[in-house]
PDB file of C-alpha atoms and ligand atoms in Angstrom:
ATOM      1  CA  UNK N   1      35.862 -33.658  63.617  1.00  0.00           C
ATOM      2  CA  UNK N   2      33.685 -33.303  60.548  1.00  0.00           C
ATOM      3  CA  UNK N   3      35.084 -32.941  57.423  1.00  0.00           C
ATOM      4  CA  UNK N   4      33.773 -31.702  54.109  1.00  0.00           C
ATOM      5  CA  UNK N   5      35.412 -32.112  50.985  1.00  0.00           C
ATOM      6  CA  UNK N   6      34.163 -30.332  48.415  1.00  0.00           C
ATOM      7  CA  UNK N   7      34.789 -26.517  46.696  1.00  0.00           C
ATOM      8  CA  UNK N   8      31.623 -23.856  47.919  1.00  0.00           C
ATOM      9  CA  UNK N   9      31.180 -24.388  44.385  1.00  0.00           C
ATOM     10  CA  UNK N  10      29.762 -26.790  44.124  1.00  0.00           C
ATOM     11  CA  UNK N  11      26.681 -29.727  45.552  1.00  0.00           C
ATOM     12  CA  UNK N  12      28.829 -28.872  48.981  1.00  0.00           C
ATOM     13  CA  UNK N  13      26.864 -25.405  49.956  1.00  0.00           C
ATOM     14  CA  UNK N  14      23.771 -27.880  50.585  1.00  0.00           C
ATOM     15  CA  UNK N  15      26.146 -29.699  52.936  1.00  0.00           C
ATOM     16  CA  UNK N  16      28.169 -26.157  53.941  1.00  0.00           C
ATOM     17  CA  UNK N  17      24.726 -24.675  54.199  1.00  0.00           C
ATOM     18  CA  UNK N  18      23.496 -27.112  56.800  1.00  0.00           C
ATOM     19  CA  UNK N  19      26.224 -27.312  58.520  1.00  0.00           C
ATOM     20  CA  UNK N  20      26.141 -23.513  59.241  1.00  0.00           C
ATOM     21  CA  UNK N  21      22.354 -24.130  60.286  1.00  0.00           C
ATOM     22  CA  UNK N  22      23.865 -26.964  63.167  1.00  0.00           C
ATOM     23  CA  UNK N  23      26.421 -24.399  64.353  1.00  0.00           C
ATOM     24  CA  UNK N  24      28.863 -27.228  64.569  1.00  0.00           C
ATOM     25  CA  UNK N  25      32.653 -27.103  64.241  1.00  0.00           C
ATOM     26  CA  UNK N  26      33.798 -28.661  60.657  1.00  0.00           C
ATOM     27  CA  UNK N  27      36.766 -28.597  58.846  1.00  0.00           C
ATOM     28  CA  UNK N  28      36.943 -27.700  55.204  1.00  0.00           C
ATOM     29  CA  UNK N  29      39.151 -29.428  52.013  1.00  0.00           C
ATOM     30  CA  UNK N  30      37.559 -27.121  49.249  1.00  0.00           C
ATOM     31  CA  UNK N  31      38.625 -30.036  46.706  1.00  0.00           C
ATOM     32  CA  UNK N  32      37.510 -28.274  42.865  1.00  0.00           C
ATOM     33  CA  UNK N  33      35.998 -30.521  39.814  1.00  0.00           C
ATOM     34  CA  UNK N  34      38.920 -31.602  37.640  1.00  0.00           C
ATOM     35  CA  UNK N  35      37.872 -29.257  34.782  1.00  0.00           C
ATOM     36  CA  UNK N  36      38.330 -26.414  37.721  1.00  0.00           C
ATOM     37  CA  UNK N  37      41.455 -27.415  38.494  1.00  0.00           C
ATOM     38  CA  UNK N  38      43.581 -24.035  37.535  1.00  0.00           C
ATOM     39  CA  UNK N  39      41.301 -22.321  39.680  1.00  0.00           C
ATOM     40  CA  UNK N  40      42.833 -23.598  42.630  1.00  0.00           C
ATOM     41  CA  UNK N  41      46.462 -24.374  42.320  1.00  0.00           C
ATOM     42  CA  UNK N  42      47.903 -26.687  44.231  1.00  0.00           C
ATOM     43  CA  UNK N  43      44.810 -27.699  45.903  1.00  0.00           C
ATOM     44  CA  UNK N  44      43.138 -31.554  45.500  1.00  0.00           C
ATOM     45  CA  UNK N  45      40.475 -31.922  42.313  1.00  0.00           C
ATOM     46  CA  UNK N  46      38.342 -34.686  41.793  1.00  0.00           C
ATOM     47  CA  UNK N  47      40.780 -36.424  39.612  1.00  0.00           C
ATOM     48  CA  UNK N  48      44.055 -36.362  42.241  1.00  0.00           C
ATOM     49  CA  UNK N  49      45.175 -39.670  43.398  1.00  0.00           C
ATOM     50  CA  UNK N  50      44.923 -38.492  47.224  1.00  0.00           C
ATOM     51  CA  UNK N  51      40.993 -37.394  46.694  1.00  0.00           C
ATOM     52  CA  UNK N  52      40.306 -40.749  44.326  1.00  0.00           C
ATOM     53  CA  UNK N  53      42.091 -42.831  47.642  1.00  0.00           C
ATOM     54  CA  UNK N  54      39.262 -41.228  50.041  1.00  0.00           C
ATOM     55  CA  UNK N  55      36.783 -41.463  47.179  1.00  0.00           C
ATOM     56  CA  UNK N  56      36.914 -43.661  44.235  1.00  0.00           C
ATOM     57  CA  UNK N  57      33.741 -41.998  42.862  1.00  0.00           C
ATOM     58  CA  UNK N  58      35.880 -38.808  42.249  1.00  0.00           C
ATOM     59  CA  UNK N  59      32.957 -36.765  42.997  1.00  0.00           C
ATOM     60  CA  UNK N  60      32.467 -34.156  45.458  1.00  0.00           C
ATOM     61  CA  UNK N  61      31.003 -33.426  47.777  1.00  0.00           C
ATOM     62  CA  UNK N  62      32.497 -36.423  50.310  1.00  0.00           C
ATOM     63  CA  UNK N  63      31.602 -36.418  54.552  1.00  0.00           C
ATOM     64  CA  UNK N  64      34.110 -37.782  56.350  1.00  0.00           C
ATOM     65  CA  UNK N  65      33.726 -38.420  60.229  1.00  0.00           C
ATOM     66  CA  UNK N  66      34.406 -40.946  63.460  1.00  0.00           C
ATOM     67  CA  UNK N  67      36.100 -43.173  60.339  1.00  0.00           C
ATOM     68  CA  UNK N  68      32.697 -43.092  58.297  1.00  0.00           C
ATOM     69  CA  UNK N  69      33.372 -41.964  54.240  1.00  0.00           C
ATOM     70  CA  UNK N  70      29.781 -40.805  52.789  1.00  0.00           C
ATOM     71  CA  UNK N  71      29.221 -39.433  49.704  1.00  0.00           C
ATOM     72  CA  UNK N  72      26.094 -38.123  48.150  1.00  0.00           C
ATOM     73  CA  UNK N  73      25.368 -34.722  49.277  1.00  0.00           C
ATOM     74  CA  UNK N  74      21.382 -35.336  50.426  1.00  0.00           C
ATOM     75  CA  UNK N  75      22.934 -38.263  52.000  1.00  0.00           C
ATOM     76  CA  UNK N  76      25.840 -36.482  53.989  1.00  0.00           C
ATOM     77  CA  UNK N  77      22.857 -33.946  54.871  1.00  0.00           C
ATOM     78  CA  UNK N  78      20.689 -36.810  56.244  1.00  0.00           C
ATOM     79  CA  UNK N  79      23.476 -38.108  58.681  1.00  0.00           C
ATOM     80  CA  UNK N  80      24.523 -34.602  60.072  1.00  0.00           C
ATOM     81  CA  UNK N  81      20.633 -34.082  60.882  1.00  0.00           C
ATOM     82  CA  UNK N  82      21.283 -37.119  63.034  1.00  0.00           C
ATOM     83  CA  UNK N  83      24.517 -36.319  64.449  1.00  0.00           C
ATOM     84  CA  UNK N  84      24.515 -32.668  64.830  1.00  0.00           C
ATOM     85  CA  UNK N  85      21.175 -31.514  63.821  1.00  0.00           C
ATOM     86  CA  UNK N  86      19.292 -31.636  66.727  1.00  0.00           C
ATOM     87  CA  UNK N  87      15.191 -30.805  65.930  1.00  0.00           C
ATOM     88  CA  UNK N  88      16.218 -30.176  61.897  1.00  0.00           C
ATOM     89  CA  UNK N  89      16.867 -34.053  62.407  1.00  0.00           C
ATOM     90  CA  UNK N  90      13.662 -36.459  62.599  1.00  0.00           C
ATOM     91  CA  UNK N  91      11.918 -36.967  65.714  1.00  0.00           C
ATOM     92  CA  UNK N  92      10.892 -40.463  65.108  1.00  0.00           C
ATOM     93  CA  UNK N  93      10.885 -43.083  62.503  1.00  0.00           C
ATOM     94  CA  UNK N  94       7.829 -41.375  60.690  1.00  0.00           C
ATOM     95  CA  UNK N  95       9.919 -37.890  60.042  1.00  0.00           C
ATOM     96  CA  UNK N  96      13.139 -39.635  59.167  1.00  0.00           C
ATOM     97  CA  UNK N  97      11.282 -41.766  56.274  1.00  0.00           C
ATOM     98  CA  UNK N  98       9.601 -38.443  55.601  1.00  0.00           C
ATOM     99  CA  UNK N  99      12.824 -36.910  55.194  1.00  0.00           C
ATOM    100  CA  UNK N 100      14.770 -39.661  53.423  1.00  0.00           C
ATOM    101  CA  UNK N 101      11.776 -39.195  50.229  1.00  0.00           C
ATOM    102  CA  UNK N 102      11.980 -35.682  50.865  1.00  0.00           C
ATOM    103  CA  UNK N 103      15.909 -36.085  49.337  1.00  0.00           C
ATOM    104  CA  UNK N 104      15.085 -38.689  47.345  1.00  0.00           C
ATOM    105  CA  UNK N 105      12.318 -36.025  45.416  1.00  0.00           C
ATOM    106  CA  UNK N 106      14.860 -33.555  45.267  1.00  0.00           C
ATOM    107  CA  UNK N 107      17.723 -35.828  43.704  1.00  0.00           C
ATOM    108  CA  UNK N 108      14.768 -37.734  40.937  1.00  0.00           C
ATOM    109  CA  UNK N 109      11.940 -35.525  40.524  1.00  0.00           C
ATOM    110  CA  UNK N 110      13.489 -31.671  40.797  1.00  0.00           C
ATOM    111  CA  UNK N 111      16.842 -32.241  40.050  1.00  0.00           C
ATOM    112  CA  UNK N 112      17.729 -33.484  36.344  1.00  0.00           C
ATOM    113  CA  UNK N 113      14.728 -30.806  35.294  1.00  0.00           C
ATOM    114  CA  UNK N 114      16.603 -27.836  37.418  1.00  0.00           C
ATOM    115  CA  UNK N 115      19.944 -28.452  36.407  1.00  0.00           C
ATOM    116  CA  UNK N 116      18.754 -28.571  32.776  1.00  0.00           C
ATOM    117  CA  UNK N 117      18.109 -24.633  33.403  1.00  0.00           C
ATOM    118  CA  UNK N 118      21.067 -23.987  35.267  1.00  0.00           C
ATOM    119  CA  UNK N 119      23.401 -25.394  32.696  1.00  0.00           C
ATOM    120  CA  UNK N 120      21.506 -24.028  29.755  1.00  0.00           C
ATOM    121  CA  UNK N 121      22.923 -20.611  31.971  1.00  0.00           C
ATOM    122  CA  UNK N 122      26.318 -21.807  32.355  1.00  0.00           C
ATOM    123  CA  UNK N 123      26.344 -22.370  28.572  1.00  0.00           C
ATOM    124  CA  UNK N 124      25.075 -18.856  28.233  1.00  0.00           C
ATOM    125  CA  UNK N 125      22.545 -20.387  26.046  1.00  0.00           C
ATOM    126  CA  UNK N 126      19.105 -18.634  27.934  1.00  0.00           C
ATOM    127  CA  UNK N 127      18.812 -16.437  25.274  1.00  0.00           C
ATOM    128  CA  UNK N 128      18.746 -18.244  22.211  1.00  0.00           C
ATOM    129  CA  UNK N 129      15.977 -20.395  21.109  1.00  0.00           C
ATOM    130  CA  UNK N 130      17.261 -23.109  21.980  1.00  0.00           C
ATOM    131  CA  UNK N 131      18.233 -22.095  25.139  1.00  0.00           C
ATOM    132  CA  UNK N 132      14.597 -21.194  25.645  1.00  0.00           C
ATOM    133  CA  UNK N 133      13.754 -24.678  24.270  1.00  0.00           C
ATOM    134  CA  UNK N 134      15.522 -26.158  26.854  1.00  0.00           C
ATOM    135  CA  UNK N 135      14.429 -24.090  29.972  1.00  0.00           C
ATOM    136  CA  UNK N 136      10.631 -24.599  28.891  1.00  0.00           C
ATOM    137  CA  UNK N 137      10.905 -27.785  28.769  1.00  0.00           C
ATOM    138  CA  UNK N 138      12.181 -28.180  32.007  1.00  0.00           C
ATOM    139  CA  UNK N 139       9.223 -26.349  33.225  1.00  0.00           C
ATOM    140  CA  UNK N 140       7.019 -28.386  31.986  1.00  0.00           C
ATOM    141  CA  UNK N 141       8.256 -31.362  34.203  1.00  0.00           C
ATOM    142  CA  UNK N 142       9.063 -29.280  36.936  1.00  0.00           C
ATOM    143  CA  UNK N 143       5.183 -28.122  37.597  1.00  0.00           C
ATOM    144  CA  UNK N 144       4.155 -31.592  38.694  1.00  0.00           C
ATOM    145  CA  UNK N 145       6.306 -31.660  41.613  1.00  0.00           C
ATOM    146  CA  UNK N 146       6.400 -27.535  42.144  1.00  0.00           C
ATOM    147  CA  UNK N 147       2.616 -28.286  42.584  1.00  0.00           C
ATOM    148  CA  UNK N 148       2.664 -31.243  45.058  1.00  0.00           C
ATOM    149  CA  UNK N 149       5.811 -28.848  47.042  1.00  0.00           C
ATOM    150  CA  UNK N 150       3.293 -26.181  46.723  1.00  0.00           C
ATOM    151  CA  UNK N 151       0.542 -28.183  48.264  1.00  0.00           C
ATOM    152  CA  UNK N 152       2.751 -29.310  51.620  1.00  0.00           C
ATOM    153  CA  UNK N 153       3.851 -25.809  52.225  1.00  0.00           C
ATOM    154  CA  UNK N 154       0.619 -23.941  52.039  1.00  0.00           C
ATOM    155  CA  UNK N 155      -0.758 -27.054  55.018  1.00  0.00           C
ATOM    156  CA  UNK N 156       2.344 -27.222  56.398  1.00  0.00           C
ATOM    157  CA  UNK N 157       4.651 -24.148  56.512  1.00  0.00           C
ATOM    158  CA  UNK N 158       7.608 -26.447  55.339  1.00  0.00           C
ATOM    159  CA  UNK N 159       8.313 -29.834  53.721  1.00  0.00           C
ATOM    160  CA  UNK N 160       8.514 -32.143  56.625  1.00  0.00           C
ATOM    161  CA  UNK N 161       7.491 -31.544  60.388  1.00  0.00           C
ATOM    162  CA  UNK N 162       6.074 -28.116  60.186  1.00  0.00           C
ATOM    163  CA  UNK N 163       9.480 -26.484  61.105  1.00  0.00           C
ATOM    164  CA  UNK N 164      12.912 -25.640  59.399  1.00  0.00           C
ATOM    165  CA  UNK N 165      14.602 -29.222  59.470  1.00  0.00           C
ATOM    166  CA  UNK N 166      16.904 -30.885  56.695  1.00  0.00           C
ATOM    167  CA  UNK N 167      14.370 -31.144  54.179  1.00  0.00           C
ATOM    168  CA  UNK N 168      13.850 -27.416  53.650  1.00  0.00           C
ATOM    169  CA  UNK N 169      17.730 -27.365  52.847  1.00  0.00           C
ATOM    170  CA  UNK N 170      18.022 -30.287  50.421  1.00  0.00           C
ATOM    171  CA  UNK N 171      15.096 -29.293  48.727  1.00  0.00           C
ATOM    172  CA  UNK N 172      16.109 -25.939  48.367  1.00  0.00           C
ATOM    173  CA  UNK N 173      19.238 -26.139  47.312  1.00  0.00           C
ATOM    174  CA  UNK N 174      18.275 -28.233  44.453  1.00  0.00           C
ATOM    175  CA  UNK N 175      15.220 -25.771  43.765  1.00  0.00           C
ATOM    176  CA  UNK N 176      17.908 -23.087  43.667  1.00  0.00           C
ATOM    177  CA  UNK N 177      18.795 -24.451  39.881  1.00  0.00           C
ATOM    178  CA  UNK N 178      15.692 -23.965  38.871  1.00  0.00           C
ATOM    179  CA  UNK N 179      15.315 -20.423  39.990  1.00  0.00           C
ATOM    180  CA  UNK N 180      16.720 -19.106  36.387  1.00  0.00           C
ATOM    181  CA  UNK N 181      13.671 -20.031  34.612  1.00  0.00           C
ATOM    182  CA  UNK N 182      11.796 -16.800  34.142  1.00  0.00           C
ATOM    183  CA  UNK N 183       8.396 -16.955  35.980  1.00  0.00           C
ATOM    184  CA  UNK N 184       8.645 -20.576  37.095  1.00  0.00           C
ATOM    185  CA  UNK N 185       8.750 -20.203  41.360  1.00  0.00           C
ATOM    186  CA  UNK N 186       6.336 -17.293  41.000  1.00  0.00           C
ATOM    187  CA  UNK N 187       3.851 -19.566  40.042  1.00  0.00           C
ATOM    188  CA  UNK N 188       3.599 -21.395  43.401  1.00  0.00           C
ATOM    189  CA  UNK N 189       3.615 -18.726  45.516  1.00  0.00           C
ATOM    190  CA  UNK N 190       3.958 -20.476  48.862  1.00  0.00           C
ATOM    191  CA  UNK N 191       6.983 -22.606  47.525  1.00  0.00           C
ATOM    192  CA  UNK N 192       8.282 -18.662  46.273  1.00  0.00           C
ATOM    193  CA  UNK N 193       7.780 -17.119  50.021  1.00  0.00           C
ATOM    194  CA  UNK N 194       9.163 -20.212  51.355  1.00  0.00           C
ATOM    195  CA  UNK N 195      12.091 -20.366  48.943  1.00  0.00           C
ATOM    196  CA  UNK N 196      12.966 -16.484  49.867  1.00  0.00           C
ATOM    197  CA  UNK N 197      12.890 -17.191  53.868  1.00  0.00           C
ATOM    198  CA  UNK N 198      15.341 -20.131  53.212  1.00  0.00           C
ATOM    199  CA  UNK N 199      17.871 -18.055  51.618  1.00  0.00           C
ATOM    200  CA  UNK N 200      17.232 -15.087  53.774  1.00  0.00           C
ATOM    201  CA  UNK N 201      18.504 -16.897  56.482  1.00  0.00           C
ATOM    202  CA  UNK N 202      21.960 -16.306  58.508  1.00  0.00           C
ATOM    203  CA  UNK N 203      23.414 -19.616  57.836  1.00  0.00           C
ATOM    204  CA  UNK N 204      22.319 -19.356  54.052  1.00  0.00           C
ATOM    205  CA  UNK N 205      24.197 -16.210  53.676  1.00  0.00           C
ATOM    206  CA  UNK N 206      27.318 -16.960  55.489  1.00  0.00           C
ATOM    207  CA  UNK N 207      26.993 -20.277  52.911  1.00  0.00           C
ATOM    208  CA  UNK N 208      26.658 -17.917  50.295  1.00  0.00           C
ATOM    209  CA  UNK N 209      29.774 -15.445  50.787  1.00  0.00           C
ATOM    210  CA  UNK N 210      31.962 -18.588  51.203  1.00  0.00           C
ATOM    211  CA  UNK N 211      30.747 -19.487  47.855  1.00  0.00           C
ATOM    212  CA  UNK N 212      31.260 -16.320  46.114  1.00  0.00           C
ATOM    213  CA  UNK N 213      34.625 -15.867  47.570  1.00  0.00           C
ATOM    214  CA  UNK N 214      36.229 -18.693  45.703  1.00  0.00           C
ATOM    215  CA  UNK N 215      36.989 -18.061  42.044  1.00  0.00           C
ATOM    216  CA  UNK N 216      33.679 -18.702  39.584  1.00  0.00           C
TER     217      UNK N 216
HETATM  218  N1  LIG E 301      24.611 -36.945  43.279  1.00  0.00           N
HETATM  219  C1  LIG E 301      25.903 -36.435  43.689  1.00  0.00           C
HETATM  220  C2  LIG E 301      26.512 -35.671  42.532  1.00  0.00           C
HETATM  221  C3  LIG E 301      27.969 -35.310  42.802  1.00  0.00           C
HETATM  222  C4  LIG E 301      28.576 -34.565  41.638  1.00  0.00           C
HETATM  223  O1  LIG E 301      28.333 -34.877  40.447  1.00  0.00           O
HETATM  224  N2  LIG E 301      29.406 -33.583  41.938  1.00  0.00           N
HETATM  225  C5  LIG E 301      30.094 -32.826  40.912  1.00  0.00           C
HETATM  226  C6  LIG E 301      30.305 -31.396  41.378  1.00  0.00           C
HETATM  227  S1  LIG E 301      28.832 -30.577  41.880  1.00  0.00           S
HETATM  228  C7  LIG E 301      31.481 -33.432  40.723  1.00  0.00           C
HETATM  229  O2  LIG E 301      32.114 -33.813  41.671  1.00  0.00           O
HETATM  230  N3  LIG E 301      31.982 -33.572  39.510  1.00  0.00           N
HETATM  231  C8  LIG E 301      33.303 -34.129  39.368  1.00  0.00           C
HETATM  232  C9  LIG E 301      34.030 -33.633  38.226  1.00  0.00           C
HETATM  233  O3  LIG E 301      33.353 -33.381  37.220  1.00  0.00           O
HETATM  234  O4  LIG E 301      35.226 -33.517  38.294  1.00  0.00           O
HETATM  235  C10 LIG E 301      25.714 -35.562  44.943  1.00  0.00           C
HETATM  236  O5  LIG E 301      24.623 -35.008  45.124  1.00  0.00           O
HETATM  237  O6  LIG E 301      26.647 -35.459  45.748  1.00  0.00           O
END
């Protein structure tokens, strides 16, 4: 059995997500960051001695399966395309390396920009200057890659393969930060059409109400 530990919120709805997209059975230990913890008492955090013995990292969200302990959510994403992914998996050697820089984009080139706007959110800081400060910025480094995203999904339809696979999900779940910055996804407008099919999906949704039905 497949096991996710990891709170919906949290890097686990890219996992969660996917794993909705597979259809395959999973078993969830919604484990909560350590400065969540009173939001779910008496469940694991990422500071209790039983999630730190399955994970020393103390970071969720953590795979575990046939005796294998992953972490690194692109990562756990890139093995269930193999195991249970079937076509959103790579067909040959070509598509998996595809794939693997796909993640590896996400997790160096989107990321650390994205989550610069989402936290500048969480702060409620987007409307002060220096909230705005923060967000353009942001933008600024997040065009360069929007534009090359932009460029593979006007030829392509999608990221890798011409078809939904696991690079449309890790991307866009790490997009998804980035999608408080006034403006900045309108700009490439196939990466914005693209973006809106993703999360207009079944499997997205379903991801989506399991999120917002644990406390924020
Ligand atoms: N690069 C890692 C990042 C994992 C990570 O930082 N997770 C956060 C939650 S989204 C966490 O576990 N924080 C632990 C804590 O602050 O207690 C991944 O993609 O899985």
């Amino acid at each position: 059995m497949i096991t996710i530990y990891g709170a919906a919120r949290s890097r686990a709805t890219r996992n969660i997500w996917f794993l909705k997209e597979c259809g395959a059975e999973w078993r969830h230990v919604p484990v909560v960051q350590h400065y969540r913890a009173d939001r779910a008492p008496g469940e694991w955090h990422t500071r209790s001695p039983e999630f730190l013995a399955l994970s020393p990292e103390g970071a969720i969200p953590v795979l575990e399966h046939d005796g294998l302990v992953l972490g690194e959510s692109l990562a756990i994403n890139l093995y269930l395309a193999e195991v249970v992914g079937g076509d959103m998996g790579p067909r040959g050697a070509a598509e998996r390396g595809r794939m693997v820089a796909a993640a590896l984009y996400a997790a160096t080139s989107v990321e650390t920009q994205a989550i610069r706007i989402l936290y500048t959110h969480m702060d409620g800081k987007a409307d002060t200057d220096a909230g705005r400060a923060e967000i353009d910025a942001a933008c600024v480094a997040l065009r360069r890659p929007l534009a090359v995203l932009e460029a593979r999904i006007a030829a392509e339809g999608h990221p890798v393969g011409g078809r939904f696979t696991v690079a449309d999900v890790n991307l866009a779940e790490v997009l998804r930060y980035a999608q408080g910055a006034p403006g900045l996804i309108a700009e490439f407008p196939a990466v914005a059409a693209w973006l809106a099919a993703a999360q207009a999906r079944p499997a997205f949704r379903a991801m989506w109400a399991m999120r917002e039905a644990e406390p924020a």
